[in-house]
Short mmCIF file of C-alpha atoms and ligand atoms in Angstrom, two decimals:
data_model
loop_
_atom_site.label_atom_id
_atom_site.label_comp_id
_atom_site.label_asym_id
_atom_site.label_seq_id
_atom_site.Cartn_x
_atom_site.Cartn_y
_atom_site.Cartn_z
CA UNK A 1 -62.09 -33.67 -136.58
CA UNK A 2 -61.78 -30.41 -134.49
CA UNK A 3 -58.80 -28.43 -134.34
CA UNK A 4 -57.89 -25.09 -132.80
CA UNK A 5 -55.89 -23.57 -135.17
CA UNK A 6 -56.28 -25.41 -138.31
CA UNK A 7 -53.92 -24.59 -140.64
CA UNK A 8 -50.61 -24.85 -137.80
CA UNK A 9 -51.79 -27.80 -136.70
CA UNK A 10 -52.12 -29.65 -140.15
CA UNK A 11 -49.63 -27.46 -142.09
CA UNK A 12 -47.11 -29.35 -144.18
CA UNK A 13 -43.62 -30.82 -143.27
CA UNK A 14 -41.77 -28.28 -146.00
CA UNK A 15 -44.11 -25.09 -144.02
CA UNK A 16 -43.05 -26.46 -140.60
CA UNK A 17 -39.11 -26.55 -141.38
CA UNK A 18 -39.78 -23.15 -142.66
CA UNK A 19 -41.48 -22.08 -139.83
CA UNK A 20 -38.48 -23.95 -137.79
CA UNK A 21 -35.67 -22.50 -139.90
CA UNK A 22 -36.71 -18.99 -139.41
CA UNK A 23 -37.41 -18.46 -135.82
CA UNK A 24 -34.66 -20.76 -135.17
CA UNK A 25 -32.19 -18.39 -136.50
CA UNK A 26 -33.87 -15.56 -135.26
CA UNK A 27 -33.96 -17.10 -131.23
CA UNK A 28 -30.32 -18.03 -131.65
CA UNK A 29 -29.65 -14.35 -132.12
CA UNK A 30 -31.93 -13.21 -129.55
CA UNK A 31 -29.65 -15.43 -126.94
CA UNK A 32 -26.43 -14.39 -128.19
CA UNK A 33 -27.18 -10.88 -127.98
CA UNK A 34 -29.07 -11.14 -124.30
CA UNK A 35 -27.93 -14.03 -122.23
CA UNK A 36 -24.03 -14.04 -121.51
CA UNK A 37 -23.75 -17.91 -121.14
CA UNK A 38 -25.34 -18.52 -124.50
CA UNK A 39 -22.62 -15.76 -126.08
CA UNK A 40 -19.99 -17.50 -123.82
CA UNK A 41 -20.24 -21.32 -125.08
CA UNK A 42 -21.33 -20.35 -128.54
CA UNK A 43 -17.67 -18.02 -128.55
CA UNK A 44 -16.07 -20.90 -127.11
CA UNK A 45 -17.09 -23.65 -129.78
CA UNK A 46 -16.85 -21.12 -132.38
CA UNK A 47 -20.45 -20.87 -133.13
CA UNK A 48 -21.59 -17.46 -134.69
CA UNK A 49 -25.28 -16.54 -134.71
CA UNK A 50 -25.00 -16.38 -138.85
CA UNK A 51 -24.17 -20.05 -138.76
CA UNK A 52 -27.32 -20.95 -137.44
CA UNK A 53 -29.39 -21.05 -140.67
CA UNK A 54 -31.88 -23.99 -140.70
CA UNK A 55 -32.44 -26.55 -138.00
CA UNK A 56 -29.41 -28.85 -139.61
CA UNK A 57 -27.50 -26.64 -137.61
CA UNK A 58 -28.86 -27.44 -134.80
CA UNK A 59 -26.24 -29.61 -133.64
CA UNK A 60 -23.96 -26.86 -133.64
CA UNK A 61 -24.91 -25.38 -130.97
CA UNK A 62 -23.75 -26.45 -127.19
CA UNK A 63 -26.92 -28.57 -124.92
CA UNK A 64 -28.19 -26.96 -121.95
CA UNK A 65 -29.21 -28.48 -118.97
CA UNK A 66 -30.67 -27.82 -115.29
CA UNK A 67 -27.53 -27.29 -113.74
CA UNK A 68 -26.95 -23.85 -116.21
CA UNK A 69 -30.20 -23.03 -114.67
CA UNK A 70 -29.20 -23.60 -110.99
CA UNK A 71 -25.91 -21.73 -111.83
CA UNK A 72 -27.61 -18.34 -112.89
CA UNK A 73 -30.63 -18.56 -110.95
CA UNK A 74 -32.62 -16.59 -110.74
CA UNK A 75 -32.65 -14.47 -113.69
CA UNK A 76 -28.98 -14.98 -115.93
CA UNK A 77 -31.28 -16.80 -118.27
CA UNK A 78 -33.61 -14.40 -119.50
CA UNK A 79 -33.56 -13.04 -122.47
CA UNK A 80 -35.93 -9.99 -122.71
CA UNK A 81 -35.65 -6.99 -119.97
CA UNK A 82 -37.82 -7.45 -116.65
CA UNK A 83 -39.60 -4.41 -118.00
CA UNK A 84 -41.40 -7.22 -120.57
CA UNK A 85 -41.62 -10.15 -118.66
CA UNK A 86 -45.29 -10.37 -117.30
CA UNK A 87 -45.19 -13.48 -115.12
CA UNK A 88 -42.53 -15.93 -113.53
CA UNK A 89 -43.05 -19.46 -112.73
CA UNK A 90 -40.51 -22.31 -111.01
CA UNK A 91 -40.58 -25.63 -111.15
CA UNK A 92 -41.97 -27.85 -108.77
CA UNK A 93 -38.42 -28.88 -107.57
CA UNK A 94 -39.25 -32.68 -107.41
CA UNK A 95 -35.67 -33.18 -108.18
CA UNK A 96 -33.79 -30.65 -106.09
CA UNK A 97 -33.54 -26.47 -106.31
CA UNK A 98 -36.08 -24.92 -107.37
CA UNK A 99 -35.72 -23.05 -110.85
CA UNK A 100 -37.13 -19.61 -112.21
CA UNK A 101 -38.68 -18.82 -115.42
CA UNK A 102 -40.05 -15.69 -117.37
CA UNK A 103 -42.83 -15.21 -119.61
CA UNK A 104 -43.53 -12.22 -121.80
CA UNK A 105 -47.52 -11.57 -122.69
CA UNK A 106 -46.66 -12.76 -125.90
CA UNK A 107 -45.22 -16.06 -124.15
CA UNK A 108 -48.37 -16.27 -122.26
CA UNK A 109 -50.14 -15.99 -125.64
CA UNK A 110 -48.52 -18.51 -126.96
CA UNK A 111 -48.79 -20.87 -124.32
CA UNK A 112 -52.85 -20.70 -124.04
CA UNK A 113 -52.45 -21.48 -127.63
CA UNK A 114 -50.89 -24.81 -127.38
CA UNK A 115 -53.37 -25.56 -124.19
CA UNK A 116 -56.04 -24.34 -126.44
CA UNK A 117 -54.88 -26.77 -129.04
CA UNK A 118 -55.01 -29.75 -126.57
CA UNK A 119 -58.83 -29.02 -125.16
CA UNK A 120 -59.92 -29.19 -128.38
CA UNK A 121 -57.90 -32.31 -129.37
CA UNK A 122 -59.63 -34.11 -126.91
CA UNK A 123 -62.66 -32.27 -128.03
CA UNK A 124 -63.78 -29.24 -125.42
CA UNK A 125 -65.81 -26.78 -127.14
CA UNK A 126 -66.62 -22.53 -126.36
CA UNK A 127 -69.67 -24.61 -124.25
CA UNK A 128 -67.70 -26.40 -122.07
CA UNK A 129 -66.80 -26.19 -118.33
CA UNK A 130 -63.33 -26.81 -117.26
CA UNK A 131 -62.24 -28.32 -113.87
CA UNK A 132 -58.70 -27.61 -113.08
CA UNK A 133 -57.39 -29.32 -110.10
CA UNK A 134 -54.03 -29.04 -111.21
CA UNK A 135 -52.32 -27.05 -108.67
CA UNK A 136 -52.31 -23.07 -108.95
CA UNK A 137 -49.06 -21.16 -107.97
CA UNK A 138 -45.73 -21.03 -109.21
CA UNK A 139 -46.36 -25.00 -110.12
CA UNK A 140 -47.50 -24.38 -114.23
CA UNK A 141 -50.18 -26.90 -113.72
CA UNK A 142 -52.97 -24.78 -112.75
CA UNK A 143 -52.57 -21.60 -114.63
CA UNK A 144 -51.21 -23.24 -117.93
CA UNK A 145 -54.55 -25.31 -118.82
CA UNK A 146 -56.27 -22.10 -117.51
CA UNK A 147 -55.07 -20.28 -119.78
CA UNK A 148 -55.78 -22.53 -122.62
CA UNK A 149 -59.13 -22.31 -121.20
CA UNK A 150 -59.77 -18.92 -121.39
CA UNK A 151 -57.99 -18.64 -124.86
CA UNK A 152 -60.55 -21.25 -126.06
CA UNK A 153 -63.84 -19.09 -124.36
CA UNK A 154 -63.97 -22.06 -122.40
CA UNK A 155 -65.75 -21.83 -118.71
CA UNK A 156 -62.78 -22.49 -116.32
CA UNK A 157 -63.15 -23.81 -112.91
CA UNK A 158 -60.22 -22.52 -111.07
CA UNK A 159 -60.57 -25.15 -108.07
CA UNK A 160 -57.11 -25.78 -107.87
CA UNK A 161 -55.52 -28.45 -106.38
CA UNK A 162 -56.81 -30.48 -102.66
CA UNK A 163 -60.03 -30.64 -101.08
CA UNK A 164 -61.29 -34.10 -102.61
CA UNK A 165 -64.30 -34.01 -101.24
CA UNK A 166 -65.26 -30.40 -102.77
CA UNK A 167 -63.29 -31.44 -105.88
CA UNK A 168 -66.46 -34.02 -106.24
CA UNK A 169 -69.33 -31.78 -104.81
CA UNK A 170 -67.91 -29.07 -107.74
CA UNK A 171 -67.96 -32.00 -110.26
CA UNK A 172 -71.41 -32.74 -109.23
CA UNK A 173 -73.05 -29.57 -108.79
CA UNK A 174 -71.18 -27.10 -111.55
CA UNK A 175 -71.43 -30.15 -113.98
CA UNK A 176 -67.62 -29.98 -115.06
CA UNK A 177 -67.06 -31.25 -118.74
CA UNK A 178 -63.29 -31.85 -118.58
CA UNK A 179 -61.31 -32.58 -115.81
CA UNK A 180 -57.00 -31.64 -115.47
CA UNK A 181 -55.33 -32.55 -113.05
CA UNK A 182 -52.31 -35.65 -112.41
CA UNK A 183 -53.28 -38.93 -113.33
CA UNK A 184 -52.52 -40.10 -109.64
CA UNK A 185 -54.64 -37.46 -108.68
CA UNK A 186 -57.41 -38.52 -111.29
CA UNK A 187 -56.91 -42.26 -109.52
CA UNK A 188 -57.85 -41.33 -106.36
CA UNK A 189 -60.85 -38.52 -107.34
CA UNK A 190 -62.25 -41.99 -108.73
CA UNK A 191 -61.83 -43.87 -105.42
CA UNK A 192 -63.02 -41.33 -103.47
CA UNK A 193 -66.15 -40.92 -105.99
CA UNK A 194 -67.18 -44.34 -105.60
CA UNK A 195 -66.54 -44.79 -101.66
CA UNK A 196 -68.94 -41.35 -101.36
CA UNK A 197 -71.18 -43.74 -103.64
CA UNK A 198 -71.40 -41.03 -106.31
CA UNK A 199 -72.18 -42.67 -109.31
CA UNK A 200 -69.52 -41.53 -111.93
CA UNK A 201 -71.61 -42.32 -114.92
CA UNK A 202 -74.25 -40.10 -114.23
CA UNK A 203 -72.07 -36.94 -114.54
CA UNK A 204 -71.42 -34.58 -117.12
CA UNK A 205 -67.49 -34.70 -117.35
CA UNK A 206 -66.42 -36.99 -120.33
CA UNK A 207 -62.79 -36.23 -120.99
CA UNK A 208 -59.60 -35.59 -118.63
CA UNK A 209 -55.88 -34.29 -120.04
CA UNK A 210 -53.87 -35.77 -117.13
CA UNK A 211 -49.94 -35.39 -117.14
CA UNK A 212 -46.85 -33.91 -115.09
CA UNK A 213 -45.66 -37.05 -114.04
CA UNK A 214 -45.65 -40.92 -115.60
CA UNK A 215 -48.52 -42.81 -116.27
CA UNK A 216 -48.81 -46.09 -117.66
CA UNK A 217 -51.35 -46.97 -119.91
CA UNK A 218 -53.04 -49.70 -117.55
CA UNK A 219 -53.27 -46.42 -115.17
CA UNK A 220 -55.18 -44.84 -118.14
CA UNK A 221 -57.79 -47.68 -118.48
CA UNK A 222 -58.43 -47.81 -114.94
CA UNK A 223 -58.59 -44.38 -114.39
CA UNK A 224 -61.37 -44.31 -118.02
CA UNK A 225 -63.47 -46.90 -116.05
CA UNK A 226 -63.26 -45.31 -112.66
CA UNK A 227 -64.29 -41.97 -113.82
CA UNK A 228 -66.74 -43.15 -116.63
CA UNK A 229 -64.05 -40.50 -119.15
CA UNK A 230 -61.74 -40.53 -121.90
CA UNK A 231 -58.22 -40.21 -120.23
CA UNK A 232 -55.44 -37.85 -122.57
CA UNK A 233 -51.94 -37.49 -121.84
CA UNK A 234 -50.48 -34.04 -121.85
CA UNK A 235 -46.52 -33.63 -121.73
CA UNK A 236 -45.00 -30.33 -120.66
CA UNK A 237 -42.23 -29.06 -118.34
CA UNK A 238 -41.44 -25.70 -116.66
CA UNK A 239 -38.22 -25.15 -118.36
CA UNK A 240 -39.66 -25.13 -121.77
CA UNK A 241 -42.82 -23.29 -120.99
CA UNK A 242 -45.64 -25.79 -119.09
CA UNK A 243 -47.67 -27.95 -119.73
CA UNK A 244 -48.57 -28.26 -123.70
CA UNK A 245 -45.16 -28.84 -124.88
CA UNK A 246 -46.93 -32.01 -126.73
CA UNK A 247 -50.47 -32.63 -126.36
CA UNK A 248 -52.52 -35.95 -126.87
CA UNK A 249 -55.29 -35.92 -129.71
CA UNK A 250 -58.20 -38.31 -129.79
CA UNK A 251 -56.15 -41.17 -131.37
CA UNK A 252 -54.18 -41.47 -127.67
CA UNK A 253 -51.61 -42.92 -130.05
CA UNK A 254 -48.76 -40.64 -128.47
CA UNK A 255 -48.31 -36.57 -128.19
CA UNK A 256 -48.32 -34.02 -130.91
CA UNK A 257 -45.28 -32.19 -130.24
CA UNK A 258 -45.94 -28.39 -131.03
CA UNK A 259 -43.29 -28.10 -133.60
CA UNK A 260 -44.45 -24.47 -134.75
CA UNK A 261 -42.89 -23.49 -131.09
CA UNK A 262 -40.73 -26.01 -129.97
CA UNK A 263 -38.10 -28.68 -131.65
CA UNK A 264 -37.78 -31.90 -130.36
CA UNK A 265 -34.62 -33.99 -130.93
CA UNK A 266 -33.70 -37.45 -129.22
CA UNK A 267 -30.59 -38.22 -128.69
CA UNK A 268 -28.57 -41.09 -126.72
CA UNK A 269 -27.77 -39.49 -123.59
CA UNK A 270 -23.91 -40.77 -123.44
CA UNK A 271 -22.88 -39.82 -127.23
CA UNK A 272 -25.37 -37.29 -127.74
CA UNK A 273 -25.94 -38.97 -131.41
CA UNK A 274 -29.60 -38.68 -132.62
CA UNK A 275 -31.71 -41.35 -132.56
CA UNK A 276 -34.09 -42.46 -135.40
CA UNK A 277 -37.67 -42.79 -134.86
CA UNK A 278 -39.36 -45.33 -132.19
CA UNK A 279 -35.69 -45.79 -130.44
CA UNK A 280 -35.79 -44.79 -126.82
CA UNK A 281 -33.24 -42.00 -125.98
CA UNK A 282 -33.33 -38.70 -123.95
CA UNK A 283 -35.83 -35.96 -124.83
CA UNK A 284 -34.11 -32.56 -126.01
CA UNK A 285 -35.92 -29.30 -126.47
CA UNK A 286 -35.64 -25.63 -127.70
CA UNK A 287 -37.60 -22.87 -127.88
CA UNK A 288 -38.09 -21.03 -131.17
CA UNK A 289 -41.04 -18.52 -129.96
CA UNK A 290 -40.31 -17.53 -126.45
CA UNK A 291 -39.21 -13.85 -125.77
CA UNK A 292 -38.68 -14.38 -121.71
CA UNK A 293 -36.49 -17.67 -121.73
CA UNK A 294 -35.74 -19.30 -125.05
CA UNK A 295 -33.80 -22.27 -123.82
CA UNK A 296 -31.81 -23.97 -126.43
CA UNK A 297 -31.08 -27.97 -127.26
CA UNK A 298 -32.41 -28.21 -123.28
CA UNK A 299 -31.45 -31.69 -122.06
CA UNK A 300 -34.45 -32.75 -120.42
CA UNK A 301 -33.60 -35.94 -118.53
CA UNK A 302 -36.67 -37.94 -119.64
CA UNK A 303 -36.74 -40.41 -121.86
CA UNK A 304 -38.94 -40.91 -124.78
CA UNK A 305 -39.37 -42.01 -128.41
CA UNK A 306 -40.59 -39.55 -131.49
CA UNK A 307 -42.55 -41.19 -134.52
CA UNK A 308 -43.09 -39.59 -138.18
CA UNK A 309 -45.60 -41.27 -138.91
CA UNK A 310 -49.01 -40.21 -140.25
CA UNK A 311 -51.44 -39.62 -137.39
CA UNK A 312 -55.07 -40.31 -138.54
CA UNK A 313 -56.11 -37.45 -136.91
CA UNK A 314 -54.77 -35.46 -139.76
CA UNK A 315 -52.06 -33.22 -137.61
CA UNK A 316 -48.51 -33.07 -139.07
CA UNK A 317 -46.06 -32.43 -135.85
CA UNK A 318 -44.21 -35.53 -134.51
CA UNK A 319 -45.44 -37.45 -132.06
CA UNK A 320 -43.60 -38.09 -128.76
CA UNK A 321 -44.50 -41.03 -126.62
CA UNK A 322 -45.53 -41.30 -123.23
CA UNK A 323 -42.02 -40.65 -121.58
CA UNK A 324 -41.23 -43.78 -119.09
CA UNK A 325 -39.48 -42.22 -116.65
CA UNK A 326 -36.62 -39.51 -116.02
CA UNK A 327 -32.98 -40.50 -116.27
CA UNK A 328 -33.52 -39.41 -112.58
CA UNK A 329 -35.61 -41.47 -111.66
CA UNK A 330 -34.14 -44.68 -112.67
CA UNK A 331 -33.02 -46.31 -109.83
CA UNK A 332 -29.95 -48.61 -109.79
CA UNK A 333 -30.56 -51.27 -107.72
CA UNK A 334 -27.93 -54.40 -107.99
CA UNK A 335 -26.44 -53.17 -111.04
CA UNK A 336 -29.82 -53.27 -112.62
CA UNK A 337 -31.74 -50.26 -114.08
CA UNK A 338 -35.24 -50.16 -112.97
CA UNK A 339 -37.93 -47.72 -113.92
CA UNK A 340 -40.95 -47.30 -111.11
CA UNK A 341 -43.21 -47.33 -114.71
CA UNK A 342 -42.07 -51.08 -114.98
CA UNK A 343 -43.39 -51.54 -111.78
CA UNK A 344 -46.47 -50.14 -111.83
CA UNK A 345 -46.91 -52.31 -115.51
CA UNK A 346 -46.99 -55.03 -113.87
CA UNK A 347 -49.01 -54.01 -110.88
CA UNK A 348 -51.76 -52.84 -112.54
CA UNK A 349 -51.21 -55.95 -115.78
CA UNK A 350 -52.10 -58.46 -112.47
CA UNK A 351 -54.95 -56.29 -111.05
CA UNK A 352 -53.80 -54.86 -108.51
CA UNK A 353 -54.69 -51.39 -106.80
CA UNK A 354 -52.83 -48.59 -108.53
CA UNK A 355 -51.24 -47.17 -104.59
CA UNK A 356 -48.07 -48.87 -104.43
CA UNK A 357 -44.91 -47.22 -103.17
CA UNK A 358 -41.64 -48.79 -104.29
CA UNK A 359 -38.79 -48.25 -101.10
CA UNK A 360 -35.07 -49.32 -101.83
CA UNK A 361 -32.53 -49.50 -99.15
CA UNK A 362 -29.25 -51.26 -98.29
CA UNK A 363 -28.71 -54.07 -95.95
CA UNK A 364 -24.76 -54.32 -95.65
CA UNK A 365 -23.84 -53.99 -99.44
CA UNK A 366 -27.12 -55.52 -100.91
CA UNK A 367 -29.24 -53.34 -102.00
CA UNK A 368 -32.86 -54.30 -101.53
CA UNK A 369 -35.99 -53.58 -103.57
CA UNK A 370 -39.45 -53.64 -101.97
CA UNK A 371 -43.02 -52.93 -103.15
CA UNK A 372 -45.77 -51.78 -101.38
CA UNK A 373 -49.03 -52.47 -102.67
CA UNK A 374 -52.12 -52.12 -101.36
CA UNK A 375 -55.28 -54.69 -101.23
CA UNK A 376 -58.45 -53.87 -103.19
CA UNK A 377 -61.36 -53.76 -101.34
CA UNK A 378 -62.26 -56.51 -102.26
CA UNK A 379 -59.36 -58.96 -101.87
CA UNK A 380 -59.02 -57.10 -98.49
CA UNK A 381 -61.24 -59.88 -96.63
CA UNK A 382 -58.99 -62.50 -98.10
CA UNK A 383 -57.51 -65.23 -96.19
CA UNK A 384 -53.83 -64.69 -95.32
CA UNK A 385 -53.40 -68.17 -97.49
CA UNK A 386 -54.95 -66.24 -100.79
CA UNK A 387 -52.72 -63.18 -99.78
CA UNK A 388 -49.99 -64.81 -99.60
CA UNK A 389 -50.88 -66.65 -102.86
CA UNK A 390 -50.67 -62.72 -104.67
CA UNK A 391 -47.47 -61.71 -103.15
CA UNK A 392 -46.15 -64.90 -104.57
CA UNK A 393 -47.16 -64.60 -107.92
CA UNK A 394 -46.44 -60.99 -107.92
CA UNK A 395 -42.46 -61.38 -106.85
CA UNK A 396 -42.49 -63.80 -109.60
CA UNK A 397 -43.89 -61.56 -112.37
CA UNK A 398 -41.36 -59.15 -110.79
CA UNK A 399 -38.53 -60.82 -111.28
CA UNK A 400 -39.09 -62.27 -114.36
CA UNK A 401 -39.89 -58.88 -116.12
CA UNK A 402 -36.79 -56.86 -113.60
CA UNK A 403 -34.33 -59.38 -113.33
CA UNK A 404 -34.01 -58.86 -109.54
CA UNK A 405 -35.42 -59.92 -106.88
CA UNK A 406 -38.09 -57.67 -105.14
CA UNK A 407 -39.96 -58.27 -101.52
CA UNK A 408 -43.67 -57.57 -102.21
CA UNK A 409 -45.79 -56.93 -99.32
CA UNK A 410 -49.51 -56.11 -99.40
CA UNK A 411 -50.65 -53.37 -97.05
CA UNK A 412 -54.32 -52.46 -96.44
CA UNK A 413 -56.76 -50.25 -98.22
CA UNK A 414 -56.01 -46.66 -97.72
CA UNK A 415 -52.56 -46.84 -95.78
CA UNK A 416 -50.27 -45.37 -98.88
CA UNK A 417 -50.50 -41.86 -98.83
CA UNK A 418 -52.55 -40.23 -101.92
CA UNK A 419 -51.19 -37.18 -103.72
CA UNK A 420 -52.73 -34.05 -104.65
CA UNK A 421 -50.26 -33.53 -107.11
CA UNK A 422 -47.28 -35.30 -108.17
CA UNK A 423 -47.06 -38.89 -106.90
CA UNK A 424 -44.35 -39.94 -104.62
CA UNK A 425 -44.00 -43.07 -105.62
CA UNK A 426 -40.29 -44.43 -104.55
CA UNK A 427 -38.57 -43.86 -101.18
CA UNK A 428 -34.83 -44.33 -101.19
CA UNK A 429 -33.13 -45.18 -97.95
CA UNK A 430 -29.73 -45.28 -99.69
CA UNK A 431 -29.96 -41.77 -100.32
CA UNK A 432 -29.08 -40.79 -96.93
P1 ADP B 501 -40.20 -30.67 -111.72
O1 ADP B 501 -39.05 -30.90 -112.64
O2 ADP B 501 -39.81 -29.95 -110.48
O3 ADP B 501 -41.05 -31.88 -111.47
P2 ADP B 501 -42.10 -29.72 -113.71
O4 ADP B 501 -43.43 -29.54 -113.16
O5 ADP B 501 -41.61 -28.76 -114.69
O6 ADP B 501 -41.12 -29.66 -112.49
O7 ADP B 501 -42.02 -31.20 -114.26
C1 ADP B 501 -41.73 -31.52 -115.58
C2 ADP B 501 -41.47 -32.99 -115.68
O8 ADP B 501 -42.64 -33.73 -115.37
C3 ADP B 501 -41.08 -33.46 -117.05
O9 ADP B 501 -39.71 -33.24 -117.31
C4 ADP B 501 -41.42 -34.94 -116.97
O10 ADP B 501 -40.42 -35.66 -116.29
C5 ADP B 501 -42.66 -34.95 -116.12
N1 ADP B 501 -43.86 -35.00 -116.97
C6 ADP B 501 -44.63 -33.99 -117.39
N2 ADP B 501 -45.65 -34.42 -118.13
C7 ADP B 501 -45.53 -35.76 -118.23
C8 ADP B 501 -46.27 -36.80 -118.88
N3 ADP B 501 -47.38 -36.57 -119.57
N4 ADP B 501 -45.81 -38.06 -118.76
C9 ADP B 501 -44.70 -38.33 -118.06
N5 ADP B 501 -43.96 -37.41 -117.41
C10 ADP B 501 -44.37 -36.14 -117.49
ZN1 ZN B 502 -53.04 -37.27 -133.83
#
């Protein structure tokens, strides 16, 4: 086994709540004394920076969420002076105003650290090239797993996101080792690798850390056969710091949350109670490390499970699972919650191409659910009997597993639009 930094990595439970105790305490000061709506809400509930001795305290303190962002944007949240803030970043904004975020060097430190951690997880070496097509720019794709990159001594390939065709002829010709970029992006590197009859097998690259958005693990096997690779999930958001928040090791049995930076809590998003290990409820963060913006008990909106349990890859921090979806992104359709991950389950459980778009609209007062999927190759040349047959036995799987009803129409190879970076997988009409 192969870890970055050893001893964090593996320490013991009692050294981690040490670890957590101290720096919690010492960020909870660093907030109250810098940024006015932490000293605000912690006046307000009564909440002194001395009470906040070990993580048990924790709950004392007030949740933060996007909105607190949007309302002191751009810089009420920062807790060290501009003077010591190195970089900024925002969020991608796939769910309204952009945010702004601050790191220190130290923050940037710490954050090619954890990225560090996850290349060698899924087992980069000094040796290795490093292909990232996540995108660079304020997005914290690109320049978070380059950093890791360069912490490790890796060789980074700054190729950024776009350009498929180049993506490949870099691939090819550079001999890239380990490729990070979205999983939907992975998906259609792969189709476009075997449509420019580029044999996948025959290259060098042998691992990929795919994440910022959902992925189910049927996406994960095809994209491991399609790219001839081991496919890892990493978890991260902008808020918090980027991508490494939790990283995948070689087990793929969930994501090491880095504990020594970050604590994870779950809670159920309507009474706010904790959850105990392997139930579902919404993912809550804070920072314990970060100088720039140390967000506290930050309500996330996705939605996630944590397991204790012994990992046989010998690390000691919690793992988180894959999460299913934002609270966002469920949509409500007929009274019924539905997650696009469902849909793409099933999808991909029956074979079917991994380009689907899910679009919801309203006829009258009836809302109505439809899936897009598109034909294989293959099953293109199909008689309209046979397609037919699949769009049958698809609304059936559908409903059984949904509850609802759901149109399913079959489109042809290559008419659903392919993403660079995140995908856009649902279009709703009701949100007019
Ligand atoms: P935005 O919120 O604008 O999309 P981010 O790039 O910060 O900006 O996105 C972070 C979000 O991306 C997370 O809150 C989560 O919903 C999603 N995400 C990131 N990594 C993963 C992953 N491995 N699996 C599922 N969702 C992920
Ligand atoms: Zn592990």
């Amino acid at each position: 086994m192969a870890y970055f930094q050893k001893e964090i990595e593996t320490a013991s439970r009692e050294q981690i709540t040490e670890w957590q105790n101290q720096r919690l305490a010492a960020t909870v000061k660093r907030v109250y004394d810098n940024v006015p709506l932490y000293r605000e809400r912690m006046d307000a509930a009564g909440v002194k920076p001395e009470d906040i001795k070990t993580i048990e305290d924790l709950k004392k303190l007030p949740y933060t969420s996007k909105q607190d962002l949007r309302d002191t944007y751009p810089y009420g949240m920062f807790a060290a002076p501009m003077e010591d803030v190195v970089r900024l970043h925002a969020s991608s904004g796939t769910t309204g105003k952009q945010i702004v975020v601050g790191y220190t060097r130290h923050d940037l430190d710490v954050w090619g650290e954890i990225c560090a951690r996850q290349l060698v997880a899924v087992g980069a070496t000094k040796k290795d090239k490093i292909h990232v097509s996540y995108g660079y720019g304020l997005f914290t794709g690109g320049l978070g797993l380059h950093g890791g990159a360069e912490k490790l001594g890796c060789v980074s390939i700054p190729v950024s996101s776009g350009n498929t065709e180049r993506q490949l002829t870099i691939m090819e010709d550079f001999g890239s080792d380990v490729l990070c970029c979205t999983p939907s992006y992975a998906m259609y590197l792969g189709e476009s690798a075997e449509k420019k009859g580029l044999d996948t097998s025959k290259l060098p690259l042998r691992a990929g850390i795919f994440g910022a958005e959902p992925w189910t693990e049927e996406m994960r096997q095809s994209i491991e056969k399609s790219l001839n690779i081991k496919a890892y999930d990493i978890y991260g958001l902008t808020e918090i710091m980027g991508p490494g928040v939790s990283y995948e090791c070689e087990c793929q049995q969930g994501m090491h949350v880095n504990e020594d930076h970050f604590i994870i809590e779950i809670i159920n998003p309507e009474t706010g109670e904790h959850m105990p290990d392997g139930e579902k409820g919404e993912i809550v963060f804070s920072c314990i490390t970060k100088e720039a913006f140390p967000l506290l008990r930050f309500r996330t909106k996705d939605i996630g499970t944590i397991t204790h349990e012994k990992c046989a890859c010998g690390r000691t921090f919690v793992r988180m699972s894959k999460p299913m979806g934002r609270t966002d992104d469920m949509l409500i359709i007929r009274g019924v919650n539905v997650f696009p991950s469902q849909i793409e389950t099933v999808l991909l459980q029956m074979d079917q191409s991994p380009n689907y778009q899910i679009i919801v609209d309203r006829v009258g007062v009836l809302d109505t659910l439809e899936v897009q999927v598109e034909l294989t190759e293959d099953k293109f040349s199909d008689t309209v009997a046979e397609i037919a047959k699949v769009e049958k036995d698809l609304t059936e799987k559908l409903k059984s597993l949904l509850g609802i009803a759901a149109k399913v129409k079959l489109v042809a190879p290559g008419t659903i639009a392919r993403s660079e970076g995140k995908a856009k997988r649902v279009i709703d009409k009701r949100k007019k």
